[in-house]
Amino acid sequence: TAKPIIARRLFVIIAGQGYLRKLKELGFQTFDNVIDESYDLEPDHKTRWAMACEQIRYLCDQPQEEILAKIKPIVEHNYDLMWSTDWRNTLDQQVLEKIKNSLENFIDN
């Protein structure tokens, strides 16, 4: 995912359910103003991936100048976020939070 973000490109994710939601939680913007991202909600991986591929086909049929104009603010936001965030600290905080939650659950049980 980092590669298209750094290259300031639109991306369609072929991944697990909720991947786009997690990207948004990190502060990234996705392309729901351009494509139908409801595939991210689909629990069945084969259906989800087929739905994502349908969005790729849709994009191929659109006037590229229009698509590029629509995505410009999004790709710029994502690029800036990628380079301005201390990802190491973000990861450390997430790991510490998981450990804390695990310890609390262990103590409660």
Short mmCIF file of C-alpha atoms in Angstrom, two decimals, residues 6-95:
data_model
loop_
_atom_site.label_atom_id
_atom_site.label_comp_id
_atom_site.label_asym_id
_atom_site.label_seq_id
_atom_site.Cartn_x
_atom_site.Cartn_y
_atom_site.Cartn_z
CA ILE A 6 4.38 7.39 -2.17
CA ALA A 7 3.88 7.44 -5.95
CA ARG A 8 0.69 9.51 -5.49
CA ARG A 9 -1.48 6.92 -7.25
CA LEU A 10 -5.00 5.65 -6.87
CA PHE A 11 -5.21 2.14 -5.46
CA VAL A 12 -7.81 -0.61 -5.28
CA ILE A 13 -7.01 -3.01 -2.46
CA ILE A 14 -7.20 -6.77 -2.92
CA ALA A 15 -6.95 -7.70 0.75
CA GLY A 16 -8.83 -8.84 3.81
CA GLN A 17 -12.21 -7.48 4.80
CA GLY A 18 -11.97 -4.08 6.49
CA TYR A 19 -8.55 -3.15 5.09
CA LEU A 20 -9.76 0.23 3.80
CA ARG A 21 -11.44 0.93 7.13
CA LYS A 22 -8.12 0.33 8.91
CA LEU A 23 -6.34 2.68 6.49
CA LYS A 24 -8.90 5.37 7.31
CA GLU A 25 -8.34 4.79 11.03
CA LEU A 26 -4.67 5.60 10.41
CA GLY A 27 -5.71 8.89 8.81
CA PHE A 28 -5.43 7.94 5.16
CA GLN A 29 -8.12 8.82 2.67
CA THR A 30 -9.45 6.32 0.16
CA PHE A 31 -11.17 6.80 -3.16
CA ASP A 32 -14.83 6.41 -2.28
CA ASN A 33 -15.55 9.61 -4.23
CA VAL A 34 -14.36 7.84 -7.38
CA ILE A 35 -15.15 4.13 -6.98
CA ASP A 36 -17.57 1.95 -5.03
CA GLU A 37 -15.55 0.77 -2.04
CA SER A 38 -18.32 -1.38 -0.61
CA TYR A 39 -16.18 -4.39 -1.56
CA ASP A 40 -14.25 -3.72 1.66
CA LEU A 41 -17.32 -4.80 3.66
CA GLU A 42 -17.78 -8.13 1.85
CA PRO A 43 -16.92 -11.09 4.13
CA ASP A 44 -16.39 -13.63 1.34
CA HIS A 45 -12.89 -13.13 -0.05
CA LYS A 46 -13.68 -14.37 -3.56
CA THR A 47 -16.68 -12.08 -3.85
CA ARG A 48 -14.74 -9.18 -2.30
CA TRP A 49 -11.87 -9.58 -4.75
CA ALA A 50 -14.26 -9.87 -7.70
CA MET A 51 -15.99 -6.68 -6.57
CA ALA A 52 -12.61 -4.92 -6.31
CA CYS A 53 -11.65 -6.11 -9.79
CA GLU A 54 -14.93 -4.72 -11.09
CA GLN A 55 -13.86 -1.31 -9.80
CA ILE A 56 -10.58 -1.65 -11.69
CA ARG A 57 -12.53 -2.36 -14.87
CA TYR A 58 -14.73 0.65 -14.14
CA LEU A 59 -11.67 2.88 -13.74
CA CYS A 60 -10.23 1.69 -17.04
CA ASP A 61 -13.39 2.85 -18.83
CA GLN A 62 -13.39 6.35 -17.32
CA PRO A 63 -11.79 9.48 -18.78
CA GLN A 64 -8.40 9.45 -17.10
CA GLU A 65 -8.15 13.24 -16.86
CA GLU A 66 -11.36 13.30 -14.80
CA ILE A 67 -10.15 10.53 -12.51
CA LEU A 68 -6.80 12.24 -11.99
CA ALA A 69 -8.54 15.51 -11.08
CA LYS A 70 -10.80 13.75 -8.55
CA ILE A 71 -7.97 11.88 -6.83
CA LYS A 72 -5.45 14.73 -6.66
CA PRO A 73 -6.44 16.03 -3.19
CA ILE A 74 -6.59 12.47 -1.83
CA VAL A 75 -3.20 11.36 -3.14
CA GLU A 76 -1.61 14.58 -1.90
CA HIS A 77 -3.13 14.11 1.56
CA ASN A 78 -1.95 10.49 1.72
CA TYR A 79 1.55 11.38 0.50
CA ASP A 80 1.88 14.12 3.11
CA LEU A 81 0.57 11.84 5.86
CA MET A 82 2.95 9.06 4.86
CA TRP A 83 6.00 11.30 5.19
CA SER A 84 4.91 13.36 8.19
CA THR A 85 3.92 10.51 10.51
CA ASP A 86 6.32 8.80 12.90
CA TRP A 87 5.25 5.28 11.93
CA ARG A 88 7.73 3.65 14.30
CA ASN A 89 6.15 5.43 17.26
CA THR A 90 2.67 4.61 15.94
CA LEU A 91 3.58 0.91 15.76
CA ASP A 92 5.16 0.97 19.22
CA GLN A 93 2.01 2.54 20.70
CA GLN A 94 -0.22 -0.05 19.03
CA VAL A 95 1.93 -2.93 20.33
#
